[in-house]
Structures are given as structure tokens and as C-alpha cells.
């Protein structure tokens, strides 16, 4: 690019986090996230409340991101926004705002697939730290609240889904089981926290048996529910008495399922570069397991920093950067898409 730095503004609003980030090429200059506490009371994200909160947060969050980056809006080369998948009302806020700002600044607009963003989070650099990045082709285990996929990443913008869940996502399994234990939403991080003090082999839950590289988590949730129901006939406070062991055993089971398929995929495609992505890759058990498996198998493994695993705009910005280099721009008539194939 002739040595000239490219400043990209990334905007993410697909679910319940409003986020804006500025990158200078691949280096992150700022990343702000406004979380929506309001959903906690409801045990899940309420779409109507999410879009209203995005509407309130988006201007201050973008303003902060640009100021913290120490640049003027006029220096931006393009605006990258999440086109989908996600909640329609939430996506509309980020999309409309991005269109307006791009028009006002007379700069290109770049549509980003949220899932591709999670994967390319592995390429975000932070100032003064040299981080090694995956080499193509690599396998990415993308695990979030809405998705569980194994992706063969051939290039920044060329990816092939080689396996995915046929029902619940891994994050959903964490969250639904947490709900069964009466933990607040989202339960994944809490299960992670309690697991640290529990025995991962205290209880055994049925693992799904799905052919090929696909996953299934709905059976595990049911088996967890029935197990607790039976135990509570004997001890009505069973959950309270065994909370940490239940969490640790459940987490071990989910992580084992994920690692078994990752290993199958790596063997099938003869790949030694593996990466994690998505909200569930914040999970301590999963991070440890992938590091251990990589050591055993002689793989190089890559895990994004915690703050780049859950929804954030830095990952949208980095994807926007690679699309910018490829001159893949969106028109002003682009619309968000709740369900996006990639
Ligand atoms: O990627 P993400 O922020 O949003 C989606 O695109 O879905 O992922 C959110 C999911 C939730 O299901 C949440 O419970 C899960 O990631 N999660 C975790 C942890 N942190 C977030 N699950 C297990 N352990 C964690 N530490
Ligand atoms: Zn996400």
C-alpha cells in the first residue's frame, strides 16, 4: 500500500454489545464496548431492548474510539460494520449509523461477516507487542453463543466450513445448563469460574456421537437436566451442594467434545496450525485443552486475547482492513442480514 497507513473504523452491533474500534493497518489504536446490563434480569438478550440500547450507545462509543485513537475522523480510510449474522434490530442500528458516517466523510463502507470477524481476531496486533499469527491454511474452532464451527481458513477472505453444530452452539450449551442451575445469563463465564474449584471427573454426562466433523450439544443439555432432576429427588439442594463439581464436569465434557472434533479435522486436512475464536474461547478449560493438545500433536496454536474473543469491534476493523486492501466495498444500498452464510 505504498507505505501509507490505513485507518479503519470498525463498528459492531450484532447482539447486545455496542462496540467501536480504530485500527492503523493491523494495529489496534482503540476499542470501546458498551455492554447492556439490562438483559441480565430477563435471562437472555431481549431484541427490542438491545436495539434501543445500541441507539443510545453508538454515537458516544464511536466518538470515544476516534478520540482515543488520536486521529481526526477525516483521517479514516473506511468504515467497516457488521452486516450479520445477528439480531435484525441491533444490526440495523450499526448499519444505518455506518452508512450515514461514511456518506458524511465521503469514504468507503465495508460490510463484515461477524463470524469472519471472530476468526480474523487472531490477526489483531496491539502497539509494542509482536504477536505471531496463524499461517495459511489453518483450522479455526469458532465457538460462540450462536455458532460452533470448524473452519478451514485458506486466506484472510477465503474460508470453508468443514464442520458445524446440527443443533445448539457450545456457548448455548454452557448458557442453557447454567440456566438449569439457576445461574444468571450469560452462564458460560460463571461455569468457567466455578469450574476452577471443582472436580472435572466428579460426574459423567453422555457425549454426543455425531459422524464426521459436525457437533451436537442439545443431547448433553437434556442429559444434564435429567441427571439433576433425578439427583434432586434424593437431595433437593443437590445443585447447591455440588455446584463446582457440576460446573467442572460439564465444562470438561463440552471441551472434550470440541477437542475430539478438532483433532479429527486436523488429521483429515493434515493441518498443524490451529486457532480458537468466538466468545467461548475465553473459557479457561478450552484454552488449556487446546494448548495441551497442540503440544501433544506438534501443532502451533493461536488464541486471541480475552478481550478479542467475545464480541468487539476490533475484529470487525481488522476484517475491514483486509477487505479494504482487496477493494471489497459495499454500496450505500446494503442491508443487514440476520442469517448469513459464508
Ligand atoms: O462470541 P460471543 O461474544 O457472542 C456471540 O456471537 O454469540 O459469545 C458469547 C458466548 C456466550 O454463550 C457466553 O456464555 C460464552 O460466549 N462465554 C463463555 C465464556 N465467556 C463467554 N463460555 C464459557 N466460558 C467462558 N469463559
Ligand atoms: Zn460473536
mmCIF file of C-alpha atoms and ligand atoms in Angstrom:
data_model
loop_
_atom_site.group_PDB
_atom_site.id
_atom_site.type_symbol
_atom_site.label_atom_id
_atom_site.label_comp_id
_atom_site.label_asym_id
_atom_site.label_seq_id
_atom_site.Cartn_x
_atom_site.Cartn_y
_atom_site.Cartn_z
ATOM 1 C CA UNK A 1 0.000 0.000 0.000
ATOM 2 C CA UNK A 2 2.904 2.341 -0.710
ATOM 3 C CA UNK A 3 3.767 2.699 2.984
ATOM 4 C CA UNK A 4 0.776 4.913 3.762
ATOM 5 C CA UNK A 5 -1.056 3.859 6.920
ATOM 6 C CA UNK A 6 -4.694 2.891 6.623
ATOM 7 C CA UNK A 7 -7.028 3.897 9.463
ATOM 8 C CA UNK A 8 -10.201 1.814 9.670
ATOM 9 C CA UNK A 9 -13.149 2.399 11.984
ATOM 10 C CA UNK A 10 -14.850 -0.868 12.984
ATOM 11 C CA UNK A 11 -18.417 -0.955 14.282
ATOM 12 C CA UNK A 12 -20.072 -3.987 15.873
ATOM 13 C CA UNK A 13 -23.727 -4.114 16.941
ATOM 14 C CA UNK A 14 -24.926 -7.633 16.113
ATOM 15 C CA UNK A 15 -26.186 -8.685 19.520
ATOM 16 C CA UNK A 16 -26.087 -6.897 22.876
ATOM 17 C CA UNK A 17 -22.704 -5.143 22.804
ATOM 18 C CA UNK A 18 -22.192 -1.815 21.063
ATOM 19 C CA UNK A 19 -18.553 -1.514 20.102
ATOM 20 C CA UNK A 20 -16.308 0.755 18.050
ATOM 21 C CA UNK A 21 -12.592 0.411 17.329
ATOM 22 C CA UNK A 22 -9.934 2.165 15.290
ATOM 23 C CA UNK A 23 -7.056 0.300 13.698
ATOM 24 C CA UNK A 24 -3.951 1.625 11.998
ATOM 25 C CA UNK A 25 -3.363 -1.167 9.496
ATOM 26 C CA UNK A 26 -3.430 -4.277 11.712
ATOM 27 C CA UNK A 27 -2.575 -2.406 14.922
ATOM 28 C CA UNK A 28 -5.384 -1.590 17.317
ATOM 29 C CA UNK A 29 -5.443 2.035 18.487
ATOM 30 C CA UNK A 30 -8.722 1.966 20.424
ATOM 31 C CA UNK A 31 -11.597 -0.389 21.205
ATOM 32 C CA UNK A 32 -14.645 0.581 23.256
ATOM 33 C CA UNK A 33 -17.514 -1.687 24.234
ATOM 34 C CA UNK A 34 -20.770 -0.659 25.877
ATOM 35 C CA UNK A 35 -22.297 -3.762 27.476
ATOM 36 C CA UNK A 36 -26.012 -3.957 28.058
ATOM 37 C CA UNK A 37 -26.645 -4.993 31.654
ATOM 38 C CA UNK A 38 -30.395 -4.755 31.103
ATOM 39 C CA UNK A 39 -30.677 -8.315 29.697
ATOM 40 C CA UNK A 40 -29.411 -9.974 32.887
ATOM 41 C CA UNK A 41 -32.820 -9.533 34.527
ATOM 42 C CA UNK A 42 -34.501 -11.407 31.671
ATOM 43 C CA UNK A 43 -32.176 -14.417 31.469
ATOM 44 C CA UNK A 44 -31.299 -13.701 27.840
ATOM 45 C CA UNK A 45 -30.996 -10.944 25.257
ATOM 46 C CA UNK A 46 -34.266 -9.096 24.615
ATOM 47 C CA UNK A 47 -34.008 -7.891 20.981
ATOM 48 C CA UNK A 48 -36.212 -4.832 21.407
ATOM 49 C CA UNK A 49 -34.197 -3.602 24.397
ATOM 50 C CA UNK A 50 -30.920 -4.389 22.623
ATOM 51 C CA UNK A 51 -31.677 -2.174 19.632
ATOM 52 C CA UNK A 52 -32.776 0.693 21.846
ATOM 53 C CA UNK A 53 -29.568 0.487 23.855
ATOM 54 C CA UNK A 54 -27.469 0.391 20.652
ATOM 55 C CA UNK A 55 -29.265 3.518 19.531
ATOM 56 C CA UNK A 56 -28.270 5.275 22.762
ATOM 57 C CA UNK A 57 -24.706 3.996 22.857
ATOM 58 C CA UNK A 58 -23.478 4.108 19.306
ATOM 59 C CA UNK A 59 -22.635 7.809 18.985
ATOM 60 C CA UNK A 60 -20.708 8.101 22.293
ATOM 61 C CA UNK A 61 -18.877 4.810 21.690
ATOM 62 C CA UNK A 62 -17.739 5.791 18.189
ATOM 63 C CA UNK A 63 -16.786 9.258 19.391
ATOM 64 C CA UNK A 64 -14.668 7.769 22.196
ATOM 65 C CA UNK A 65 -12.954 5.297 19.857
ATOM 66 C CA UNK A 66 -11.920 8.021 17.403
ATOM 67 C CA UNK A 67 -10.726 10.382 20.156
ATOM 68 C CA UNK A 68 -8.772 7.653 21.978
ATOM 69 C CA UNK A 69 -7.106 6.686 18.690
ATOM 70 C CA UNK A 70 -5.796 10.253 18.498
ATOM 71 C CA UNK A 71 -6.980 10.832 14.945
ATOM 72 C CA UNK A 72 -9.459 13.120 13.232
ATOM 73 C CA UNK A 73 -12.492 11.476 11.581
ATOM 74 C CA UNK A 74 -11.197 12.816 8.242
ATOM 75 C CA UNK A 75 -8.160 10.532 8.515
ATOM 76 C CA UNK A 76 -10.321 7.404 8.345
ATOM 77 C CA UNK A 77 -9.912 5.417 5.138
ATOM 78 C CA UNK A 78 -13.120 3.412 5.520
ATOM 79 C CA UNK A 79 -15.832 2.264 7.914
ATOM 80 C CA UNK A 80 -16.294 -1.463 8.479
ATOM 81 C CA UNK A 81 -19.538 -2.624 10.083
ATOM 82 C CA UNK A 82 -21.140 -5.948 10.987
ATOM 83 C CA UNK A 83 -23.685 -6.845 8.322
ATOM 84 C CA UNK A 84 -24.713 -10.090 10.057
ATOM 85 C CA UNK A 85 -25.436 -12.623 11.319
ATOM 86 C CA UNK A 86 -27.184 -11.262 14.377
ATOM 87 C CA UNK A 87 -30.364 -9.652 15.640
ATOM 88 C CA UNK A 88 -32.010 -7.593 12.904
ATOM 89 C CA UNK A 89 -32.901 -4.619 15.106
ATOM 90 C CA UNK A 90 -29.370 -4.488 16.510
ATOM 91 C CA UNK A 91 -27.704 -4.833 13.101
ATOM 92 C CA UNK A 92 -29.882 -2.056 11.684
ATOM 93 C CA UNK A 93 -28.514 0.465 14.181
ATOM 94 C CA UNK A 94 -24.857 -0.216 13.313
ATOM 95 C CA UNK A 95 -25.567 -0.432 9.592
ATOM 96 C CA UNK A 96 -27.549 2.805 9.393
ATOM 97 C CA UNK A 97 -25.059 4.685 11.531
ATOM 98 C CA UNK A 98 -22.125 3.434 9.429
ATOM 99 C CA UNK A 99 -23.829 4.405 6.197
ATOM 100 C CA UNK A 100 -24.531 7.900 7.479
ATOM 101 C CA UNK A 101 -20.999 8.463 8.713
ATOM 102 C CA UNK A 102 -19.422 7.039 5.550
ATOM 103 C CA UNK A 103 -21.573 9.353 3.480
ATOM 104 C CA UNK A 104 -20.714 12.362 5.633
ATOM 105 C CA UNK A 105 -16.974 11.621 5.456
ATOM 106 C CA UNK A 106 -17.167 10.539 1.820
ATOM 107 C CA UNK A 107 -15.271 7.312 2.474
ATOM 108 C CA UNK A 108 -15.996 3.693 1.533
ATOM 109 C CA UNK A 109 -18.208 1.393 3.523
ATOM 110 C CA UNK A 110 -17.183 -2.221 4.165
ATOM 111 C CA UNK A 111 -19.611 -4.955 5.173
ATOM 112 C CA UNK A 112 -18.209 -7.588 7.526
ATOM 113 C CA UNK A 113 -19.455 -11.063 8.365
ATOM 114 C CA UNK A 114 -19.428 -11.272 12.165
ATOM 115 C CA UNK A 115 -18.101 -14.860 12.125
ATOM 116 C CA UNK A 116 -15.253 -13.982 9.800
ATOM 117 C CA UNK A 117 -14.503 -11.166 12.253
ATOM 118 C CA UNK A 118 -14.223 -13.617 15.157
ATOM 119 C CA UNK A 119 -11.722 -15.696 13.138
ATOM 120 C CA UNK A 120 -9.614 -12.745 11.980
ATOM 121 C CA UNK A 121 -9.414 -11.509 15.597
ATOM 122 C CA UNK A 122 -6.363 -13.777 15.602
ATOM 123 C CA UNK A 123 -4.590 -11.183 13.433
ATOM 124 C CA UNK A 124 -5.142 -8.110 15.626
ATOM 125 C CA UNK A 125 -1.867 -6.578 16.753
ATOM 126 C CA UNK A 126 -1.524 -4.258 19.732
ATOM 127 C CA UNK A 127 1.107 -1.485 19.934
ATOM 128 C CA UNK A 128 4.609 -2.502 21.050
ATOM 129 C CA UNK A 129 3.902 -6.259 21.141
ATOM 130 C CA UNK A 130 4.923 -8.574 18.310
ATOM 131 C CA UNK A 131 2.262 -11.277 18.217
ATOM 132 C CA UNK A 132 2.689 -14.311 15.981
ATOM 133 C CA UNK A 133 -0.277 -15.012 13.747
ATOM 134 C CA UNK A 134 -1.595 -18.202 12.125
ATOM 135 C CA UNK A 135 -0.124 -19.282 8.805
ATOM 136 C CA UNK A 136 -2.473 -20.297 5.992
ATOM 137 C CA UNK A 137 -4.070 -22.722 5.704
ATOM 138 C CA UNK A 138 -5.124 -23.096 9.330
ATOM 139 C CA UNK A 139 -8.028 -24.662 11.171
ATOM 140 C CA UNK A 140 -10.160 -22.429 13.316
ATOM 141 C CA UNK A 141 -12.517 -23.682 16.004
ATOM 142 C CA UNK A 142 -15.151 -20.960 16.198
ATOM 143 C CA UNK A 143 -17.220 -21.302 19.342
ATOM 144 C CA UNK A 144 -19.721 -18.639 20.339
ATOM 145 C CA UNK A 145 -23.201 -18.231 21.739
ATOM 146 C CA UNK A 146 -24.767 -18.709 18.322
ATOM 147 C CA UNK A 147 -22.215 -20.791 16.411
ATOM 148 C CA UNK A 148 -19.923 -23.772 16.690
ATOM 149 C CA UNK A 149 -17.923 -24.363 13.539
ATOM 150 C CA UNK A 150 -14.683 -25.852 12.333
ATOM 151 C CA UNK A 151 -13.351 -23.668 9.566
ATOM 152 C CA UNK A 152 -10.547 -24.285 7.134
ATOM 153 C CA UNK A 153 -9.083 -20.814 6.655
ATOM 154 C CA UNK A 154 -7.249 -20.644 3.335
ATOM 155 C CA UNK A 155 -6.673 -16.917 3.246
ATOM 156 C CA UNK A 156 -7.943 -13.802 5.050
ATOM 157 C CA UNK A 157 -11.042 -13.788 2.913
ATOM 158 C CA UNK A 158 -11.349 -17.427 1.832
ATOM 159 C CA UNK A 159 -12.735 -19.857 4.352
ATOM 160 C CA UNK A 160 -14.584 -23.139 4.206
ATOM 161 C CA UNK A 161 -16.826 -24.511 6.954
ATOM 162 C CA UNK A 162 -15.847 -28.175 7.352
ATOM 163 C CA UNK A 163 -17.974 -28.974 10.393
ATOM 164 C CA UNK A 164 -20.674 -27.324 12.477
ATOM 165 C CA UNK A 165 -23.297 -27.920 15.114
ATOM 166 C CA UNK A 166 -26.517 -29.511 13.998
ATOM 167 C CA UNK A 167 -28.421 -28.044 16.953
ATOM 168 C CA UNK A 168 -27.171 -25.926 19.895
ATOM 169 C CA UNK A 169 -23.911 -23.971 19.857
ATOM 170 C CA UNK A 170 -21.258 -24.660 22.504
ATOM 171 C CA UNK A 171 -21.977 -21.301 24.158
ATOM 172 C CA UNK A 172 -25.672 -22.154 24.201
ATOM 173 C CA UNK A 173 -24.840 -25.449 25.937
ATOM 174 C CA UNK A 174 -22.945 -23.510 28.615
ATOM 175 C CA UNK A 175 -25.703 -20.915 28.963
ATOM 176 C CA UNK A 176 -28.643 -23.364 28.967
ATOM 177 C CA UNK A 177 -27.012 -25.663 31.517
ATOM 178 C CA UNK A 178 -26.189 -22.618 33.626
ATOM 179 C CA UNK A 179 -29.843 -21.625 33.474
ATOM 180 C CA UNK A 180 -30.846 -25.120 34.635
ATOM 181 C CA UNK A 181 -28.585 -24.489 37.650
ATOM 182 C CA UNK A 182 -30.287 -21.122 38.160
ATOM 183 C CA UNK A 183 -27.187 -19.098 37.313
ATOM 184 C CA UNK A 184 -27.695 -15.662 35.699
ATOM 185 C CA UNK A 185 -27.258 -15.069 31.948
ATOM 186 C CA UNK A 186 -24.801 -15.485 30.308
ATOM 187 C CA UNK A 187 -23.810 -18.501 32.361
ATOM 188 C CA UNK A 188 -20.695 -19.516 30.387
ATOM 189 C CA UNK A 189 -18.247 -17.272 32.257
ATOM 190 C CA UNK A 190 -19.734 -18.342 35.613
ATOM 191 C CA UNK A 191 -19.401 -22.045 34.806
ATOM 192 C CA UNK A 192 -15.784 -21.300 33.900
ATOM 193 C CA UNK A 193 -15.245 -19.520 37.223
ATOM 194 C CA UNK A 194 -16.845 -22.255 39.380
ATOM 195 C CA UNK A 195 -15.031 -24.990 37.412
ATOM 196 C CA UNK A 196 -11.715 -23.768 38.769
ATOM 197 C CA UNK A 197 -12.669 -25.088 42.211
ATOM 198 C CA UNK A 198 -14.425 -28.273 41.111
ATOM 199 C CA UNK A 199 -13.505 -31.835 40.198
ATOM 200 C CA UNK A 200 -13.890 -32.272 36.419
ATOM 201 C CA UNK A 201 -14.331 -36.036 36.846
ATOM 202 C CA UNK A 202 -16.962 -35.917 39.597
ATOM 203 C CA UNK A 203 -19.840 -36.577 37.177
ATOM 204 C CA UNK A 204 -20.128 -38.176 33.763
ATOM 205 C CA UNK A 205 -22.548 -36.918 31.128
ATOM 206 C CA UNK A 206 -23.342 -38.593 27.830
ATOM 207 C CA UNK A 207 -21.281 -37.229 24.990
ATOM 208 C CA UNK A 208 -22.962 -36.874 21.615
ATOM 209 C CA UNK A 209 -21.986 -39.347 18.915
ATOM 210 C CA UNK A 210 -22.191 -37.497 15.620
ATOM 211 C CA UNK A 211 -20.454 -38.746 12.491
ATOM 212 C CA UNK A 212 -17.862 -36.642 10.672
ATOM 213 C CA UNK A 213 -16.865 -33.182 11.822
ATOM 214 C CA UNK A 214 -20.284 -31.956 12.941
ATOM 215 C CA UNK A 215 -21.233 -31.262 16.552
ATOM 216 C CA UNK A 216 -24.389 -31.661 18.622
ATOM 217 C CA UNK A 217 -24.976 -30.222 22.070
ATOM 218 C CA UNK A 218 -28.711 -30.486 22.656
ATOM 219 C CA UNK A 219 -28.449 -34.077 23.964
ATOM 220 C CA UNK A 220 -25.852 -33.043 26.518
ATOM 221 C CA UNK A 221 -28.157 -30.344 27.840
ATOM 222 C CA UNK A 222 -31.011 -32.870 28.162
ATOM 223 C CA UNK A 223 -28.781 -35.428 29.848
ATOM 224 C CA UNK A 224 -27.642 -32.714 32.289
ATOM 225 C CA UNK A 225 -31.257 -31.764 33.006
ATOM 226 C CA UNK A 226 -32.400 -35.367 33.621
ATOM 227 C CA UNK A 227 -29.366 -36.106 35.767
ATOM 228 C CA UNK A 228 -30.128 -33.129 38.007
ATOM 229 C CA UNK A 229 -33.830 -33.946 38.140
ATOM 230 C CA UNK A 230 -33.032 -37.484 39.376
ATOM 231 C CA UNK A 231 -30.489 -36.300 41.914
ATOM 232 C CA UNK A 232 -32.808 -33.637 43.269
ATOM 233 C CA UNK A 233 -35.352 -36.310 44.188
ATOM 234 C CA UNK A 234 -32.762 -37.541 46.697
ATOM 235 C CA UNK A 235 -31.344 -34.150 47.707
ATOM 236 C CA UNK A 236 -33.360 -31.088 46.800
ATOM 237 C CA UNK A 237 -30.290 -28.886 47.268
ATOM 238 C CA UNK A 238 -28.129 -31.111 45.072
ATOM 239 C CA UNK A 239 -27.149 -28.246 42.751
ATOM 240 C CA UNK A 240 -26.067 -26.015 45.615
ATOM 241 C CA UNK A 241 -24.145 -28.860 47.294
ATOM 242 C CA UNK A 242 -22.310 -29.866 44.120
ATOM 243 C CA UNK A 243 -22.165 -26.647 42.104
ATOM 244 C CA UNK A 244 -18.430 -26.502 41.472
ATOM 245 C CA UNK A 245 -18.183 -30.213 40.607
ATOM 246 C CA UNK A 246 -21.184 -29.963 38.279
ATOM 247 C CA UNK A 247 -19.640 -26.968 36.504
ATOM 248 C CA UNK A 248 -16.217 -28.586 36.218
ATOM 249 C CA UNK A 249 -17.655 -31.877 34.896
ATOM 250 C CA UNK A 250 -19.888 -30.127 32.395
ATOM 251 C CA UNK A 251 -17.062 -27.905 31.176
ATOM 252 C CA UNK A 252 -14.749 -30.914 30.794
ATOM 253 C CA UNK A 253 -17.397 -32.711 28.725
ATOM 254 C CA UNK A 254 -18.008 -29.761 26.377
ATOM 255 C CA UNK A 255 -14.273 -29.166 25.969
ATOM 256 C CA UNK A 256 -13.627 -32.863 25.253
ATOM 257 C CA UNK A 257 -16.273 -32.896 22.522
ATOM 258 C CA UNK A 258 -14.686 -29.824 20.919
ATOM 259 C CA UNK A 259 -11.140 -31.218 21.147
ATOM 260 C CA UNK A 260 -12.098 -34.603 19.665
ATOM 261 C CA UNK A 261 -13.505 -32.967 16.542
ATOM 262 C CA UNK A 262 -10.629 -30.522 16.253
ATOM 263 C CA UNK A 263 -8.232 -33.452 16.299
ATOM 264 C CA UNK A 264 -10.273 -35.318 13.658
ATOM 265 C CA UNK A 265 -10.308 -32.226 11.438
ATOM 266 C CA UNK A 266 -6.576 -31.575 11.813
ATOM 267 C CA UNK A 267 -5.854 -35.172 10.825
ATOM 268 C CA UNK A 268 -8.295 -35.146 7.940
ATOM 269 C CA UNK A 269 -6.859 -31.970 6.422
ATOM 270 C CA UNK A 270 -3.304 -32.589 7.588
ATOM 271 C CA UNK A 271 -3.075 -29.202 9.307
ATOM 272 C CA UNK A 272 -0.681 -28.221 12.071
ATOM 273 C CA UNK A 273 -1.830 -24.626 12.587
ATOM 274 C CA UNK A 274 -4.916 -24.260 14.773
ATOM 275 C CA UNK A 275 -6.705 -21.244 16.177
ATOM 276 C CA UNK A 276 -9.597 -20.547 18.517
ATOM 277 C CA UNK A 277 -12.206 -17.843 18.027
ATOM 278 C CA UNK A 278 -15.524 -16.659 19.457
ATOM 279 C CA UNK A 279 -16.872 -15.941 22.929
ATOM 280 C CA UNK A 280 -16.407 -19.462 24.275
ATOM 281 C CA UNK A 281 -12.686 -19.317 23.508
ATOM 282 C CA UNK A 282 -12.482 -17.133 26.635
ATOM 283 C CA UNK A 283 -13.063 -20.394 28.527
ATOM 284 C CA UNK A 284 -10.080 -21.394 30.646
ATOM 285 C CA UNK A 285 -10.675 -25.127 30.221
ATOM 286 C CA UNK A 286 -10.843 -24.802 26.446
ATOM 287 C CA UNK A 287 -7.741 -22.601 26.261
ATOM 288 C CA UNK A 288 -5.750 -25.064 28.398
ATOM 289 C CA UNK A 289 -7.023 -28.060 26.436
ATOM 290 C CA UNK A 290 -6.079 -26.637 23.043
ATOM 291 C CA UNK A 291 -2.601 -25.723 24.298
ATOM 292 C CA UNK A 292 -2.111 -29.244 25.685
ATOM 293 C CA UNK A 293 -3.408 -30.957 22.568
ATOM 294 C CA UNK A 294 -1.209 -28.743 20.406
ATOM 295 C CA UNK A 295 1.871 -29.692 22.404
ATOM 296 C CA UNK A 296 0.995 -33.367 22.091
ATOM 297 C CA UNK A 297 0.287 -33.182 18.356
ATOM 298 C CA UNK A 298 3.082 -30.773 17.478
ATOM 299 C CA UNK A 299 0.723 -28.028 16.294
ATOM 300 C CA UNK A 300 1.163 -24.284 16.545
ATOM 301 C CA UNK A 301 -1.873 -22.872 18.311
ATOM 302 C CA UNK A 302 -3.217 -19.343 18.401
ATOM 303 C CA UNK A 303 -5.718 -17.933 20.861
ATOM 304 C CA UNK A 304 -6.892 -14.320 20.758
ATOM 305 C CA UNK A 305 -6.538 -12.132 23.835
ATOM 306 C CA UNK A 306 -9.591 -12.413 26.106
ATOM 307 C CA UNK A 307 -10.997 -9.044 25.052
ATOM 308 C CA UNK A 308 -10.928 -10.099 21.376
ATOM 309 C CA UNK A 309 -12.769 -13.391 21.912
ATOM 310 C CA UNK A 310 -16.215 -12.035 22.834
ATOM 311 C CA UNK A 311 -17.993 -9.564 20.568
ATOM 312 C CA UNK A 312 -15.868 -6.494 19.831
ATOM 313 C CA UNK A 313 -15.320 -4.006 17.030
ATOM 314 C CA UNK A 314 -11.568 -4.605 16.735
ATOM 315 C CA UNK A 315 -12.309 -7.881 14.956
ATOM 316 C CA UNK A 316 -14.663 -6.068 12.585
ATOM 317 C CA UNK A 317 -11.973 -3.443 11.959
ATOM 318 C CA UNK A 318 -9.262 -5.991 11.131
ATOM 319 C CA UNK A 319 -11.567 -7.808 8.716
ATOM 320 C CA UNK A 320 -12.426 -4.437 7.193
ATOM 321 C CA UNK A 321 -8.718 -3.762 6.751
ATOM 322 C CA UNK A 322 -8.161 -6.916 4.697
ATOM 323 C CA UNK A 323 -11.268 -6.232 2.636
ATOM 324 C CA UNK A 324 -10.036 -2.667 2.111
ATOM 325 C CA UNK A 325 -6.728 -3.961 0.746
ATOM 326 C CA UNK A 326 -8.762 -6.150 -1.612
ATOM 327 C CA UNK A 327 -11.009 -3.194 -2.510
ATOM 328 C CA UNK A 328 -14.129 -5.078 -1.410
ATOM 329 C CA UNK A 329 -16.512 -2.243 -0.652
ATOM 330 C CA UNK A 330 -20.263 -2.114 -0.012
ATOM 331 C CA UNK A 331 -22.749 0.217 -1.644
ATOM 332 C CA UNK A 332 -24.989 2.646 0.237
ATOM 333 C CA UNK A 333 -27.962 0.390 -0.504
ATOM 334 C CA UNK A 334 -26.581 -2.515 1.514
ATOM 335 C CA UNK A 335 -28.894 -4.023 4.138
ATOM 336 C CA UNK A 336 -28.137 -6.093 7.229
ATOM 337 C CA UNK A 337 -28.782 -9.823 7.094
ATOM 338 C CA UNK A 338 -29.839 -11.706 10.237
ATOM 339 C CA UNK A 339 -28.673 -15.060 8.871
ATOM 340 C CA UNK A 340 -25.600 -15.031 6.717
ATOM 341 C CA UNK A 341 -23.960 -17.994 5.044
ATOM 342 C CA UNK A 342 -20.225 -17.704 4.462
HETATM 343 O O1 LIG B 1 -18.960 -14.500 20.565
HETATM 344 P P1 LIG B 1 -19.883 -14.073 21.623
HETATM 345 O O2 LIG B 1 -19.478 -12.904 22.491
HETATM 346 O O3 LIG B 1 -21.280 -13.735 21.069
HETATM 347 C C1 LIG B 1 -21.839 -14.447 20.013
HETATM 348 O O4 LIG B 1 -21.541 -14.086 18.843
HETATM 349 O O5 LIG B 1 -22.548 -15.426 20.324
HETATM 350 O O6 LIG B 1 -20.125 -15.351 22.546
HETATM 351 C C2 LIG B 1 -20.939 -15.315 23.671
HETATM 352 C C3 LIG B 1 -20.953 -16.703 24.294
HETATM 353 C C4 LIG B 1 -21.982 -16.871 25.396
HETATM 354 O O7 LIG B 1 -22.667 -18.082 25.194
HETATM 355 C C5 LIG B 1 -21.134 -16.928 26.665
HETATM 356 O O8 LIG B 1 -21.708 -17.690 27.701
HETATM 357 C C6 LIG B 1 -19.892 -17.590 26.138
HETATM 358 O O9 LIG B 1 -19.667 -16.999 24.886
HETATM 359 N N1 LIG B 1 -18.717 -17.359 27.005
HETATM 360 C C7 LIG B 1 -18.127 -18.335 27.723
HETATM 361 C C8 LIG B 1 -17.067 -17.716 28.436
HETATM 362 N N2 LIG B 1 -17.064 -16.382 28.129
HETATM 363 C C9 LIG B 1 -18.082 -16.194 27.244
HETATM 364 N N3 LIG B 1 -18.401 -19.644 27.806
HETATM 365 C C10 LIG B 1 -17.619 -20.374 28.622
HETATM 366 N N4 LIG B 1 -16.596 -19.859 29.339
HETATM 367 C C11 LIG B 1 -16.290 -18.544 29.277
HETATM 368 N N5 LIG B 1 -15.270 -18.052 29.985
HETATM 369 ZN ZN1 LIG B 2 -19.945 -13.147 18.322
#
